[in-house]
Short mmCIF file of C-alpha atoms in Angstrom, two decimals:
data_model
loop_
_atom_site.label_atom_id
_atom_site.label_comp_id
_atom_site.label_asym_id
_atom_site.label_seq_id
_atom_site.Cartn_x
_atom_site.Cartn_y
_atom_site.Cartn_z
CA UNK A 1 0.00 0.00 0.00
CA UNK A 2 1.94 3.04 -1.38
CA UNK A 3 -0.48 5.19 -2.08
CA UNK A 4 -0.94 8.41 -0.13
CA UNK A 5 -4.14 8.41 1.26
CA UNK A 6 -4.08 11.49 3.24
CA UNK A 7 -2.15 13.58 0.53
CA UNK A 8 -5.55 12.56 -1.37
CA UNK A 9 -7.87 13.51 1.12
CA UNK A 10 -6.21 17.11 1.55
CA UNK A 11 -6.38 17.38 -2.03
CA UNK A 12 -9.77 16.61 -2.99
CA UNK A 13 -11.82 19.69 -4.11
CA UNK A 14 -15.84 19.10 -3.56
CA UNK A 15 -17.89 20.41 -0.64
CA UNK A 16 -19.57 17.68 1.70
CA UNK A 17 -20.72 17.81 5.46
CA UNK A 18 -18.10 14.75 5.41
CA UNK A 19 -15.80 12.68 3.28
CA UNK A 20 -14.38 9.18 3.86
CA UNK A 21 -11.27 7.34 2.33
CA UNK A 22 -11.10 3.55 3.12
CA UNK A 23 -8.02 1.87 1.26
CA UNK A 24 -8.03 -1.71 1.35
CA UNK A 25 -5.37 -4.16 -0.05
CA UNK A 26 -5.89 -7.77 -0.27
CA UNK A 27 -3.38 -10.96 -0.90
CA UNK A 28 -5.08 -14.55 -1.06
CA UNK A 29 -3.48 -17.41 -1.96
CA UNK A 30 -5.30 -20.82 -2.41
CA UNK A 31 -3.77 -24.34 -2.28
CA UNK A 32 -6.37 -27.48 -3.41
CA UNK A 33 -4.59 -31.00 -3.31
CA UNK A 34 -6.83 -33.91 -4.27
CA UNK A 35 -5.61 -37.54 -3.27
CA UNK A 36 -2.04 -35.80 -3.22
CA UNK A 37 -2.18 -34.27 -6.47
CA UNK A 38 -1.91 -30.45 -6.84
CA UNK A 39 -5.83 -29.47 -8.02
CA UNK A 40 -5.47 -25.34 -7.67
CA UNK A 41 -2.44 -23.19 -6.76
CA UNK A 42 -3.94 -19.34 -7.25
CA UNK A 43 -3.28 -16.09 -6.03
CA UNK A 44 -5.90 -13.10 -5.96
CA UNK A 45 -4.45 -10.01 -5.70
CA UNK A 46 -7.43 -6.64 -5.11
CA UNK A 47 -6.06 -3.02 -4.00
CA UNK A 48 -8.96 -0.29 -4.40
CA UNK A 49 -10.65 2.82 -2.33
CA UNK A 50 -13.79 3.11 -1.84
CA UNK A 51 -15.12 6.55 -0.99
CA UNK A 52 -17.47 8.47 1.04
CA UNK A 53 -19.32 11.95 0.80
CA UNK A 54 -22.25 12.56 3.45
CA UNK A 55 -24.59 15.94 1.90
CA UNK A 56 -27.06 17.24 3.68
CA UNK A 57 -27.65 14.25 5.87
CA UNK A 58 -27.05 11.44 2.90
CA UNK A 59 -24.08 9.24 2.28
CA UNK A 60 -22.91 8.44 -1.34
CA UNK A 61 -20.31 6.20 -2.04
CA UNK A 62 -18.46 5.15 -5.56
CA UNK A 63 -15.23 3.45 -4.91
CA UNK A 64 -12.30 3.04 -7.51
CA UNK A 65 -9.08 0.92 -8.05
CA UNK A 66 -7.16 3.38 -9.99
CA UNK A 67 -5.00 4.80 -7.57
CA UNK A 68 -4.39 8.32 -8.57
CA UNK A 69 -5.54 12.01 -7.37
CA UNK A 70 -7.89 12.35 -10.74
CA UNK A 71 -9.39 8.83 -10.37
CA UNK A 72 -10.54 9.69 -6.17
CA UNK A 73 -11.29 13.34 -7.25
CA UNK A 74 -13.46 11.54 -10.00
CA UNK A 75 -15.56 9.15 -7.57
CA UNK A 76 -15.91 11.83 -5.12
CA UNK A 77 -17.83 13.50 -7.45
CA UNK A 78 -19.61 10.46 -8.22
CA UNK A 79 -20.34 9.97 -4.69
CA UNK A 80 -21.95 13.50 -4.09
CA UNK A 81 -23.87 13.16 -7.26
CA UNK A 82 -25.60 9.98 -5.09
CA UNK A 83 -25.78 11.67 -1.96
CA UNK A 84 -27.68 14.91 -3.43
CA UNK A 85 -29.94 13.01 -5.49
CA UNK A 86 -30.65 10.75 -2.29
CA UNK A 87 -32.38 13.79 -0.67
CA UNK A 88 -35.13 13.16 -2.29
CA UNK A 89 -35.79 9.39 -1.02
CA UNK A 90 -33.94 9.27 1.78
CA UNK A 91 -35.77 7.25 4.65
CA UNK A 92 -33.13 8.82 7.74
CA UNK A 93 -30.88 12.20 7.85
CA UNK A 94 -27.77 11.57 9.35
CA UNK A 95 -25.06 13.85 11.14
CA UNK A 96 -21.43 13.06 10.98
CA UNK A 97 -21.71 11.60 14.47
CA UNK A 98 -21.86 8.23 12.48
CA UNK A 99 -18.66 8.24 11.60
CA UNK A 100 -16.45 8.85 14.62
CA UNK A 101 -12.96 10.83 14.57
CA UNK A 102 -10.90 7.69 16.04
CA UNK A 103 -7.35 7.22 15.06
CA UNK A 104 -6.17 3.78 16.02
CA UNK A 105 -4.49 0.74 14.56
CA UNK A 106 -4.50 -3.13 14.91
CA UNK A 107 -2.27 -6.00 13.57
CA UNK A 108 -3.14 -9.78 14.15
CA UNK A 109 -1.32 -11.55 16.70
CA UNK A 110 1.54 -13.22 14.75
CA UNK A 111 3.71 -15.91 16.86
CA UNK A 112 7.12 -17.11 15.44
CA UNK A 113 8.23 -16.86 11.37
CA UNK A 114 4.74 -15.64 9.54
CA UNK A 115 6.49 -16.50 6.57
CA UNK A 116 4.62 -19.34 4.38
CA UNK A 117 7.22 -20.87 2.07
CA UNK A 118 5.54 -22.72 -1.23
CA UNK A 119 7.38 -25.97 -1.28
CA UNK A 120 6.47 -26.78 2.63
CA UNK A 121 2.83 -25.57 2.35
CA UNK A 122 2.40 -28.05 -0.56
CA UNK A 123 4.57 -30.71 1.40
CA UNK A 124 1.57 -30.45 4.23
CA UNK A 125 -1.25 -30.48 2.09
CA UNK A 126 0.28 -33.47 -0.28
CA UNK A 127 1.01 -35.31 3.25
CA UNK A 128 -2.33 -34.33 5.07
CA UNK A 129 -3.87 -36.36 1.52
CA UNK A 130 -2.15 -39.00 2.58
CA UNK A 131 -3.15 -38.86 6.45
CA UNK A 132 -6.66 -38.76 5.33
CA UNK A 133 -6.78 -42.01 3.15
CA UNK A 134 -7.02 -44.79 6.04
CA UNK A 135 -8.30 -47.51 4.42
CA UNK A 136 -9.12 -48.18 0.34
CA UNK A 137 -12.78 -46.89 1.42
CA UNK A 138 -11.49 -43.47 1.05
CA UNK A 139 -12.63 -42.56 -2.68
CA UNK A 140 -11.34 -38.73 -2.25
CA UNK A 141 -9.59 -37.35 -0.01
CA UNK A 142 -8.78 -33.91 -0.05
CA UNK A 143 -7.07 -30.89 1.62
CA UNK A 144 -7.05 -27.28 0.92
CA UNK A 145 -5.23 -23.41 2.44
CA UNK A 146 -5.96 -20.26 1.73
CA UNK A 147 -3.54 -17.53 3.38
CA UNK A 148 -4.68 -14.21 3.22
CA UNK A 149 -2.86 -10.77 4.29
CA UNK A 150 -4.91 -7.39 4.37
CA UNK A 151 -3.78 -4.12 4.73
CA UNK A 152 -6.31 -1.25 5.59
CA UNK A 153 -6.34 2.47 5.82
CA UNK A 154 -9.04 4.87 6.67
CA UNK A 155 -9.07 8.06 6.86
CA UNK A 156 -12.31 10.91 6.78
CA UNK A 157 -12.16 14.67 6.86
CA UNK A 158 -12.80 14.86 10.41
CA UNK A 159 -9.72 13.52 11.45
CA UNK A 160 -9.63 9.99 11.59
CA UNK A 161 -7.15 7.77 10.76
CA UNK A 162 -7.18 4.03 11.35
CA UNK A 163 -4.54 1.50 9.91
CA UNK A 164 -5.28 -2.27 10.36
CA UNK A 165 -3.15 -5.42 9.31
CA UNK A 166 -4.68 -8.62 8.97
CA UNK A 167 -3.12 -12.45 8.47
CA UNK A 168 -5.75 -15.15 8.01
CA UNK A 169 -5.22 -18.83 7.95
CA UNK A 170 -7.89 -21.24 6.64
CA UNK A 171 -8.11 -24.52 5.87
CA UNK A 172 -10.24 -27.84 4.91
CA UNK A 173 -9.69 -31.15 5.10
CA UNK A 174 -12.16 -34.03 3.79
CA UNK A 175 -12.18 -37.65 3.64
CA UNK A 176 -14.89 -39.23 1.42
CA UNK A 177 -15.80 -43.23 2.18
CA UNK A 178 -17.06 -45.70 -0.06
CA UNK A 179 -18.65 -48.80 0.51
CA UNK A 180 -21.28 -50.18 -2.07
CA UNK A 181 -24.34 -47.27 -2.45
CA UNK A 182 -23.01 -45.91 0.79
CA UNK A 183 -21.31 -42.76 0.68
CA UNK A 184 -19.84 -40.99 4.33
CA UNK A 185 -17.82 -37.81 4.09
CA UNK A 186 -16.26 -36.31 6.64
CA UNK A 187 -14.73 -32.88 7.20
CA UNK A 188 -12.48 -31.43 9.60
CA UNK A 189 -15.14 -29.72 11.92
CA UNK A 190 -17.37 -28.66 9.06
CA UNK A 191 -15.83 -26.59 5.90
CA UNK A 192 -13.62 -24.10 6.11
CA UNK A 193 -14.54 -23.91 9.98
CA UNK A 194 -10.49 -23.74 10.93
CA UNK A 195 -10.29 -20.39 9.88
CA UNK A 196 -8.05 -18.12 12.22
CA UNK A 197 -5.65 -14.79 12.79
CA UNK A 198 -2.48 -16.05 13.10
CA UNK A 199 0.57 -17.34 10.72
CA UNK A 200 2.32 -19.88 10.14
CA UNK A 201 2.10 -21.44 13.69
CA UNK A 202 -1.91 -22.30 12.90
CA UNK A 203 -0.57 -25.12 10.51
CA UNK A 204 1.66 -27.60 12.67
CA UNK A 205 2.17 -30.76 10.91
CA UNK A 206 2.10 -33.27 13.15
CA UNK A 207 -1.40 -31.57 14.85
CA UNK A 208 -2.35 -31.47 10.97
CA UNK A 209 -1.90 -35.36 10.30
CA UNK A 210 -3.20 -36.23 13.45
CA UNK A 211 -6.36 -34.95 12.89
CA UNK A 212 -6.52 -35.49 8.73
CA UNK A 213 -5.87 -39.40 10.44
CA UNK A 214 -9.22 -38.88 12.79
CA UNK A 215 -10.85 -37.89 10.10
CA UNK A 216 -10.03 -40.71 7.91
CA UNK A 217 -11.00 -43.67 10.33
CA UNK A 218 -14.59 -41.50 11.58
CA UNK A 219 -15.45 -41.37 7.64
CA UNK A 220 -14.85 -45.01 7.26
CA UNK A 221 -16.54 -45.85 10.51
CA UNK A 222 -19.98 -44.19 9.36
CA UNK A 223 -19.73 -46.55 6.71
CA UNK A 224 -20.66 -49.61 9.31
CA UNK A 225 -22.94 -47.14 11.56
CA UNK A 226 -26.55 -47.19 11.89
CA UNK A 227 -28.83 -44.70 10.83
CA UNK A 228 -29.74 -42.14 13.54
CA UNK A 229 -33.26 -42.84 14.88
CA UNK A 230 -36.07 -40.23 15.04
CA UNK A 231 -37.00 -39.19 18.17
CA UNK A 232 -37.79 -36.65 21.42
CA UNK A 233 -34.34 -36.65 23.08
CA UNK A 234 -31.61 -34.42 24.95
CA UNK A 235 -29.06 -33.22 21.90
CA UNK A 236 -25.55 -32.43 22.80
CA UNK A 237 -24.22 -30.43 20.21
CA UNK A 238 -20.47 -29.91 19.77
CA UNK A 239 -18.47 -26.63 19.59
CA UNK A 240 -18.14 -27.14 15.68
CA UNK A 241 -21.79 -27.30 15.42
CA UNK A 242 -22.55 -24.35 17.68
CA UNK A 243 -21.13 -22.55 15.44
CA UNK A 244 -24.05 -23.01 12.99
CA UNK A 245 -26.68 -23.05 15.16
CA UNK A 246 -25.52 -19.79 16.63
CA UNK A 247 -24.68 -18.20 13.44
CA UNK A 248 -27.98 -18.71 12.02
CA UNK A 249 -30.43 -18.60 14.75
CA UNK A 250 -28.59 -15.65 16.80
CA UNK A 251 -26.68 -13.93 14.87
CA UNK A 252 -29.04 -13.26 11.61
CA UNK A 253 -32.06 -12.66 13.27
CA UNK A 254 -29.99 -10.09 15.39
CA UNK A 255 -28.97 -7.79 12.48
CA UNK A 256 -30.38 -4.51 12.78
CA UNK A 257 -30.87 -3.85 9.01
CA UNK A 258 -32.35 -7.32 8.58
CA UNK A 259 -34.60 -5.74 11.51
CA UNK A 260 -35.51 -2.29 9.92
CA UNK A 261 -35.90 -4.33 6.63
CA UNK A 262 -33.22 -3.12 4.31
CA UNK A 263 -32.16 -6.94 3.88
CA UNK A 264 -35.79 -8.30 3.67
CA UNK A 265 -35.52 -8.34 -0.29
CA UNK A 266 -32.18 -10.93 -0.80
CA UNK A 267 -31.43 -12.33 2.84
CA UNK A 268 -34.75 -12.33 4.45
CA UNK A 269 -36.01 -10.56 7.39
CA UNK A 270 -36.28 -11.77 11.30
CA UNK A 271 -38.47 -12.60 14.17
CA UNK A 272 -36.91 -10.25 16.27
CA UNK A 273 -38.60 -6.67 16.81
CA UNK A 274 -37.38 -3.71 17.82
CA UNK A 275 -39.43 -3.72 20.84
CA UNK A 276 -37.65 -6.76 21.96
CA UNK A 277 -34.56 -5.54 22.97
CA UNK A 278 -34.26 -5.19 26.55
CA UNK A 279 -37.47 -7.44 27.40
CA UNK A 280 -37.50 -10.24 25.43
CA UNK A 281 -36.46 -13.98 27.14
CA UNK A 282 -34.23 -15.42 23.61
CA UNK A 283 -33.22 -18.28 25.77
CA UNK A 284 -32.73 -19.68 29.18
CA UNK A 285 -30.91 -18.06 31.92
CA UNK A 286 -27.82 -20.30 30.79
CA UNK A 287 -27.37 -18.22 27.37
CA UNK A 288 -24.86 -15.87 27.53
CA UNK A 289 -24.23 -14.64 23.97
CA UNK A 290 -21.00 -11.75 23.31
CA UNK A 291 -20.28 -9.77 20.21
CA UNK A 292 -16.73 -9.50 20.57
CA UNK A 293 -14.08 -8.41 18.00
CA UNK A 294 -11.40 -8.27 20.77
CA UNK A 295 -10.55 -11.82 21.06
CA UNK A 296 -7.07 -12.71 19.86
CA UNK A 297 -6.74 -15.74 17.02
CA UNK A 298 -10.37 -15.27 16.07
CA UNK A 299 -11.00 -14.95 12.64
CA UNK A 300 -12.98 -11.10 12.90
CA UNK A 301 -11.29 -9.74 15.40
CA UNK A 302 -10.29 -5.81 14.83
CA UNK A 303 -9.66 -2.58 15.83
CA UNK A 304 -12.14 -0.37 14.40
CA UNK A 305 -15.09 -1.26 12.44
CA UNK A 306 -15.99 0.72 9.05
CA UNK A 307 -17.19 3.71 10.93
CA UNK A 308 -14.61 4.19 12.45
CA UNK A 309 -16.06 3.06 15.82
CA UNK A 310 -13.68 1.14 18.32
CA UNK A 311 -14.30 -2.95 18.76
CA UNK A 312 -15.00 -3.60 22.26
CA UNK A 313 -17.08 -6.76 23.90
CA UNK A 314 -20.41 -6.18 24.25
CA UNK A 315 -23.26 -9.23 25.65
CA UNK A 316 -25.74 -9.04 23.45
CA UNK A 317 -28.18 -11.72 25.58
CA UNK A 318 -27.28 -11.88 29.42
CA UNK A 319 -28.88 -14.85 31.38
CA UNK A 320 -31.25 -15.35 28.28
CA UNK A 321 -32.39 -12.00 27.89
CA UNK A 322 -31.73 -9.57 24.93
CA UNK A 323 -29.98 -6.49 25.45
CA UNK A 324 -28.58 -5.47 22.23
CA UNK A 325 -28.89 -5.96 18.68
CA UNK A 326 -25.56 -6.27 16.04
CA UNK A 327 -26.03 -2.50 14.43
CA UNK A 328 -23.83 0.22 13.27
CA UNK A 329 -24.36 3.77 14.58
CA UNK A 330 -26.18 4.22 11.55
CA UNK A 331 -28.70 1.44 12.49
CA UNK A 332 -28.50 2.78 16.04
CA UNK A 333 -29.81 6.28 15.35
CA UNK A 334 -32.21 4.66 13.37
CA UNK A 335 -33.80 2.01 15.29
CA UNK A 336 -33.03 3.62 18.66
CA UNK A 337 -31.97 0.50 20.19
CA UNK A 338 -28.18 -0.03 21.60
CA UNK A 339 -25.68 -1.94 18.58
CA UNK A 340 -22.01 -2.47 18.15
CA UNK A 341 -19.24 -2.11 16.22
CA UNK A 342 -19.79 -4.26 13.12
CA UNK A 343 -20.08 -2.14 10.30
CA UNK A 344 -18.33 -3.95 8.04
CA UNK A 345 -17.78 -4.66 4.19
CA UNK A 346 -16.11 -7.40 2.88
CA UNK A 347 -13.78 -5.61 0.29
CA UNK A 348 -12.60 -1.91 -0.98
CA UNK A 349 -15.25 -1.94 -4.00
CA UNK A 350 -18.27 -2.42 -1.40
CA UNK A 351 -20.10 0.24 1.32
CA UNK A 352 -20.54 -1.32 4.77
CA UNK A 353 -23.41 -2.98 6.35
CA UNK A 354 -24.38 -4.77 9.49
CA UNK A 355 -22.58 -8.02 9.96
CA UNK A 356 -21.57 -10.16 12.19
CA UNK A 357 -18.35 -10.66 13.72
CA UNK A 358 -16.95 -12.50 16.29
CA UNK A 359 -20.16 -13.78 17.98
CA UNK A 360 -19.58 -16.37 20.96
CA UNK A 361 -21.74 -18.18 23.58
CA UNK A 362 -19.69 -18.02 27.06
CA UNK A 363 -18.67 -20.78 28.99
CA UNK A 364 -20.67 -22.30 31.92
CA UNK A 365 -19.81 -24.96 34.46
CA UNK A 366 -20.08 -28.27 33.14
CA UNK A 367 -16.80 -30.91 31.75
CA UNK A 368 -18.02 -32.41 28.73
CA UNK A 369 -17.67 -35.90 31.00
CA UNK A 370 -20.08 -34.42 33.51
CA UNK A 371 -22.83 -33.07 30.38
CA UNK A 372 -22.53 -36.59 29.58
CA UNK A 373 -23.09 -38.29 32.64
CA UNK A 374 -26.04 -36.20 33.35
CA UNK A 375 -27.46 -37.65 30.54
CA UNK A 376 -30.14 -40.87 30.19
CA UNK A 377 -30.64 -40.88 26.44
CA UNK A 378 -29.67 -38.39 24.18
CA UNK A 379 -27.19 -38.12 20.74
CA UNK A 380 -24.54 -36.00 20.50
CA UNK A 381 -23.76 -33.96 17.29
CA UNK A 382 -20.67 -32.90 15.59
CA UNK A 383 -19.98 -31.16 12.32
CA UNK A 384 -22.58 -29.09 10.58
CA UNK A 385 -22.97 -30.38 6.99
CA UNK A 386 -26.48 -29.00 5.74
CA UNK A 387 -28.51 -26.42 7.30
CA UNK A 388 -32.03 -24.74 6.36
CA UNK A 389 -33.71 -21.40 7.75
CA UNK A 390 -36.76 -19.80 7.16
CA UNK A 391 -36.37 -15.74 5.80
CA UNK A 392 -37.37 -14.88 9.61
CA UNK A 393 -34.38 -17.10 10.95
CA UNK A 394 -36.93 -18.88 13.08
CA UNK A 395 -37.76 -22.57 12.16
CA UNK A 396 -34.87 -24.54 11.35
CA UNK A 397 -33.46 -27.61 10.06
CA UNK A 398 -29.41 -28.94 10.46
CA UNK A 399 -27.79 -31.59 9.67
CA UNK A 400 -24.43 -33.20 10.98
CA UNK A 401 -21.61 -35.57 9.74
CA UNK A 402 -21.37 -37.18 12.61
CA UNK A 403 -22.96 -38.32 16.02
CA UNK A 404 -23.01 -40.60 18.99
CA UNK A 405 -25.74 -42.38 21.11
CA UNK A 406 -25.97 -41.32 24.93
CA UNK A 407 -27.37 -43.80 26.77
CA UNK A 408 -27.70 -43.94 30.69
CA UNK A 409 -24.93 -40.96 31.26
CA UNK A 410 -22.42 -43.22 28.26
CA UNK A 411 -21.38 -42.93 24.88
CA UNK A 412 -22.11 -46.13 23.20
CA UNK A 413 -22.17 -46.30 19.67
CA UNK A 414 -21.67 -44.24 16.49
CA UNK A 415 -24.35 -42.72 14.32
CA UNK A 416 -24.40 -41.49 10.48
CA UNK A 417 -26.82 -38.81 8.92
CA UNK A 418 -28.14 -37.56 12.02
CA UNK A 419 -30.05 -34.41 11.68
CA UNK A 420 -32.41 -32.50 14.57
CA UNK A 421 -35.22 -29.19 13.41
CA UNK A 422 -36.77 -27.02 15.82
CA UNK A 423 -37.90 -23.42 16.33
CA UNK A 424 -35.43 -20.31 17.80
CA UNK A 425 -36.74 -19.38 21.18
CA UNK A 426 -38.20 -22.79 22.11
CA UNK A 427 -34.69 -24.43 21.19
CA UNK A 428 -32.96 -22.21 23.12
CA UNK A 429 -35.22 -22.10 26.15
CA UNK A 430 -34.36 -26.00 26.14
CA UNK A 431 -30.41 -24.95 27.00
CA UNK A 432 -30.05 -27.28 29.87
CA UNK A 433 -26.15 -27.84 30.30
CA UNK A 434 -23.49 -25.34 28.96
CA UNK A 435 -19.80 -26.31 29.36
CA UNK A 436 -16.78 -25.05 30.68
CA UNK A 437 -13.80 -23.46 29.22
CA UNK A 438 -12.35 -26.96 28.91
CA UNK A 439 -15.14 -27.72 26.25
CA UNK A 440 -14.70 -24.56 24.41
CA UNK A 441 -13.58 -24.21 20.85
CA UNK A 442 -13.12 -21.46 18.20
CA UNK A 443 -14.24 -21.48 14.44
CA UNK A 444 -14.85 -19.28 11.73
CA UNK A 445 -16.15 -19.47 7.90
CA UNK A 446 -14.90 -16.99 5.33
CA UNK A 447 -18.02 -17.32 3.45
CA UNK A 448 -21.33 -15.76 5.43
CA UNK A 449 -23.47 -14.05 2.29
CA UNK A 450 -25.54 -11.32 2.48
CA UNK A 451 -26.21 -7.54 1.14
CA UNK A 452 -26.89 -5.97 -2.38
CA UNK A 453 -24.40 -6.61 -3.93
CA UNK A 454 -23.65 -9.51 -2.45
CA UNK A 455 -20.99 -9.61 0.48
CA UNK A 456 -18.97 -12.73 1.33
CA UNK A 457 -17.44 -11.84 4.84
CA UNK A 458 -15.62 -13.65 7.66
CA UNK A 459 -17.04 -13.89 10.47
CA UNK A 460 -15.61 -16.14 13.79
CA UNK A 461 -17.77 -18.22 16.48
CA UNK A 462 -15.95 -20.01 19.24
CA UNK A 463 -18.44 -21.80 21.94
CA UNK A 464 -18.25 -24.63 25.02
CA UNK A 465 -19.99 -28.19 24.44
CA UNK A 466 -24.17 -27.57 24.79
CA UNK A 467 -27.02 -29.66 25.72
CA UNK A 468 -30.04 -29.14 24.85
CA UNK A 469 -33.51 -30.97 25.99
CA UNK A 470 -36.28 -32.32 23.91
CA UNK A 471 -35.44 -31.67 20.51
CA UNK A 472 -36.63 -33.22 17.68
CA UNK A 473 -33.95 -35.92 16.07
CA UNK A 474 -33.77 -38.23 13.12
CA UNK A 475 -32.21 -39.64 10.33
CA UNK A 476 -31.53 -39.31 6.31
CA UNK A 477 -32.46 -42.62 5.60
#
């Protein structure tokens, strides 16, 4: 990032209430190895600015990746074109208190070399192949990185300046089994969940083969596993699979624009309203539910969001009860209800919107051991590998890779295609057992859609073991 962005700020000539600069400069590089053979070795390389002018209460944006005084001067005409003509349909009149004069920066937490060298990155992948294919039963077995580095720079005419460095680590692993018409995959906690801040200290090899070895022998031991029976039961749902369940039924319904409606079109609306927040039981007094972009490793941690405004931890549902919705200071002023710091876009050549971040469920009292023993007859869930919503984020329908039967406070034998449905609120008044720290885990996905255009952003979940009671259970055969 050698472009000036302050020497093009000062320079700009157009009058505005306010004007935003927001530089952002991406690296990915993706690795696919199928069966140990190289499938994909690409690099994406995007370096743009996206601008900002606020006239007479409206924002207009226009962003550009021709980095020159001329090109910015060009958009920020653009820009106030959009803003004046938004006068005359604009649904809220803002002030410039939206977009806060912070100066700041933040770099991911980086431990030992950061440096990725080719040859060893394809060495692991080629040799994680190899850890995954246990047995001849393993028809594919593949493995796949993606290391990203961002670079970020905002800066607005009322004085802030923000810099922000980001190195993200993702990967996948997958073993597919075979035996006759019966087909088992299995992932390594659900795709693309190991997604994390961090360098090249994320990807030790012999932590890598270990688990691309799990994997293996649980894909080829679904193969000889019955079906998952339907029934009424307690569901014990690991950390890998709390992160669906709280993504989808939490987090979405949460969104303040989904709330007001501006996502009702494309992504759907919720079941949340306004009126909710501060009153409404979500859950039982065991749900303890943060927003929290602070947290160290975790794939959407940062510094500032796109406003400007600082990341701090915030509980958005305390002992059950919602305080708190996930909205920008624009959503805030216009819903009147308290938000957070996650206005966010997911590149330079798109404005920001309310999204997620790093949303976690806080850690009770319970070892997994006890959960279990506590337990007369239940299944216990890992792996999210389908999942269905309705547009209000209210009924709902998952499916796992992989579960076990619980049976008089034991595990006793392995299930395949086990699936459980069931409705927000009444699932999560059902939280009966939440687990300590020792049963917490952290996950992410790069890939949560939403927004017009569309925005792919990352977003990070970490979670204890959960139990849940009477939920509805049953199989895919």
């Amino acid at each position: 990032m050698t472009f000036d962005l302050e020497k093009a700020l000062n320079n700009l000539k157009i009058s505005a209430d306010w004007i935003g600069l927001r530089q952002v400069c991406e690296t990915t590089t993706t690795k696919i190895f199928r069966d140990g053979k190289p499938q994909s070795n690409g690099r994406k390389y995007t370096n743009g600015v996206m601008v900002e002018v606020m006239v007479n209460g409206q924002i207009g944006y226009c962003a550009t990746n021709r980095l020159d005084q001329q090109s910015i001067q060009s958009a920020i005409e653009i820009a106030q074109k959009q803003a004046k003509s938004a006068l005359n349909w604009g649904i809220f009149s803002f002030d410039t208190s939206i977009r806060p004069p912070a100066q700041g920066n933040y770099r991911s937490a980086l431990k030992n070399d950061n440096i990725f060298n080719d040859r060893e990155l394809n060495d692991l992948l080629i040799q994680t192949c190899h850890n995954l294919k246990v047995s001849e039963k393993i028809v594919k077995a593949t493995a796949i990185a993606q290391i990203s580095d961002i670079q970020y720079h905002f800066v607005s005419t009322n004085g802030a300046n923000i810099k922000q460095e980001f190195s993200l680590v993702a990967t996948d692993y997958e073993a597919t089994a075979q035996s006759g018409n019966i087909v088992q995959k299995r992932t390594d906690n659900g795709m693309m969940a190991r997604c994390y801040q961090g360098g090249k200290e994320i990807l030790n090899p012999e932590i890598n083969f270990s688990r691309a070895k799990q994997i293996g022998e649980e894909a080829v031991e679904l193969l000889f596993s019955e079906e998952c029976p339907d029934m009424m039961t307690t569901l014990v749902l690991a950390p890998d699979q709390m992160m669906l369940q709280i993504h989808e039924s939490i987090g979405h319904p949460l969104e303040l624009d989904r709330i007001l409606g501006d996502e009702r079109n494309y992504a759907g609306s919720s079941f949340v309203k306004l009126s909710d927040f501060g009153t409404l039981a979500y859950g039982s007094s065991l749900m303890n539910i943060t927003f929290d972009p602070t947290v160290e490793g975790e794939l959407a941690s940062y510094g500032f969001d796109d406003a400007g405004l600082k990341a701090q931890k915030e509980y958005l549902i305390k002992d059950g009860i919602l305080l708190r919705g996930l909205g920008s200071l624009e959503s805030q002023a216009r819903a009147n209800v308290p938000g957070v710091a996650n206005f966010r876009s997911s590149s330079w050549n798109r404005a920001p919107i309310d999204r997620m971040a790093n949303l976690n469920l806080e850690s009770g009292n319970s070892s997994f051991n006890e959960i279990i023993s506590l337990i007369e007859h239940g299944v216990y869930m890992q792996s999210n590998r389908s999942w269905s919503i309705d547009d209000y984020r209210n009924k709902f329908q998952f499916g796992c890779e992989y579960a076990q039967l619980i049976e008089n406070g034991k595990i006793t034998k392995t299930l395949r295609n086990p699936n459980y449905r069931g409705v927000t609120q009444h699932f999560w008044h059902n939280l009966a057992y939440v687990g300590d720290d020792s049963t917490r885990e952290c996950y992410g996905t790069p890939y949560c859609g939403k927004g017009e255009p569309n925005q792919s952003i990352r977003v990070g979940h970490a979670s204890p073991v959960c139990a849940f009671n009477n939920i509805q259970v049953f199989g895919g055969g």
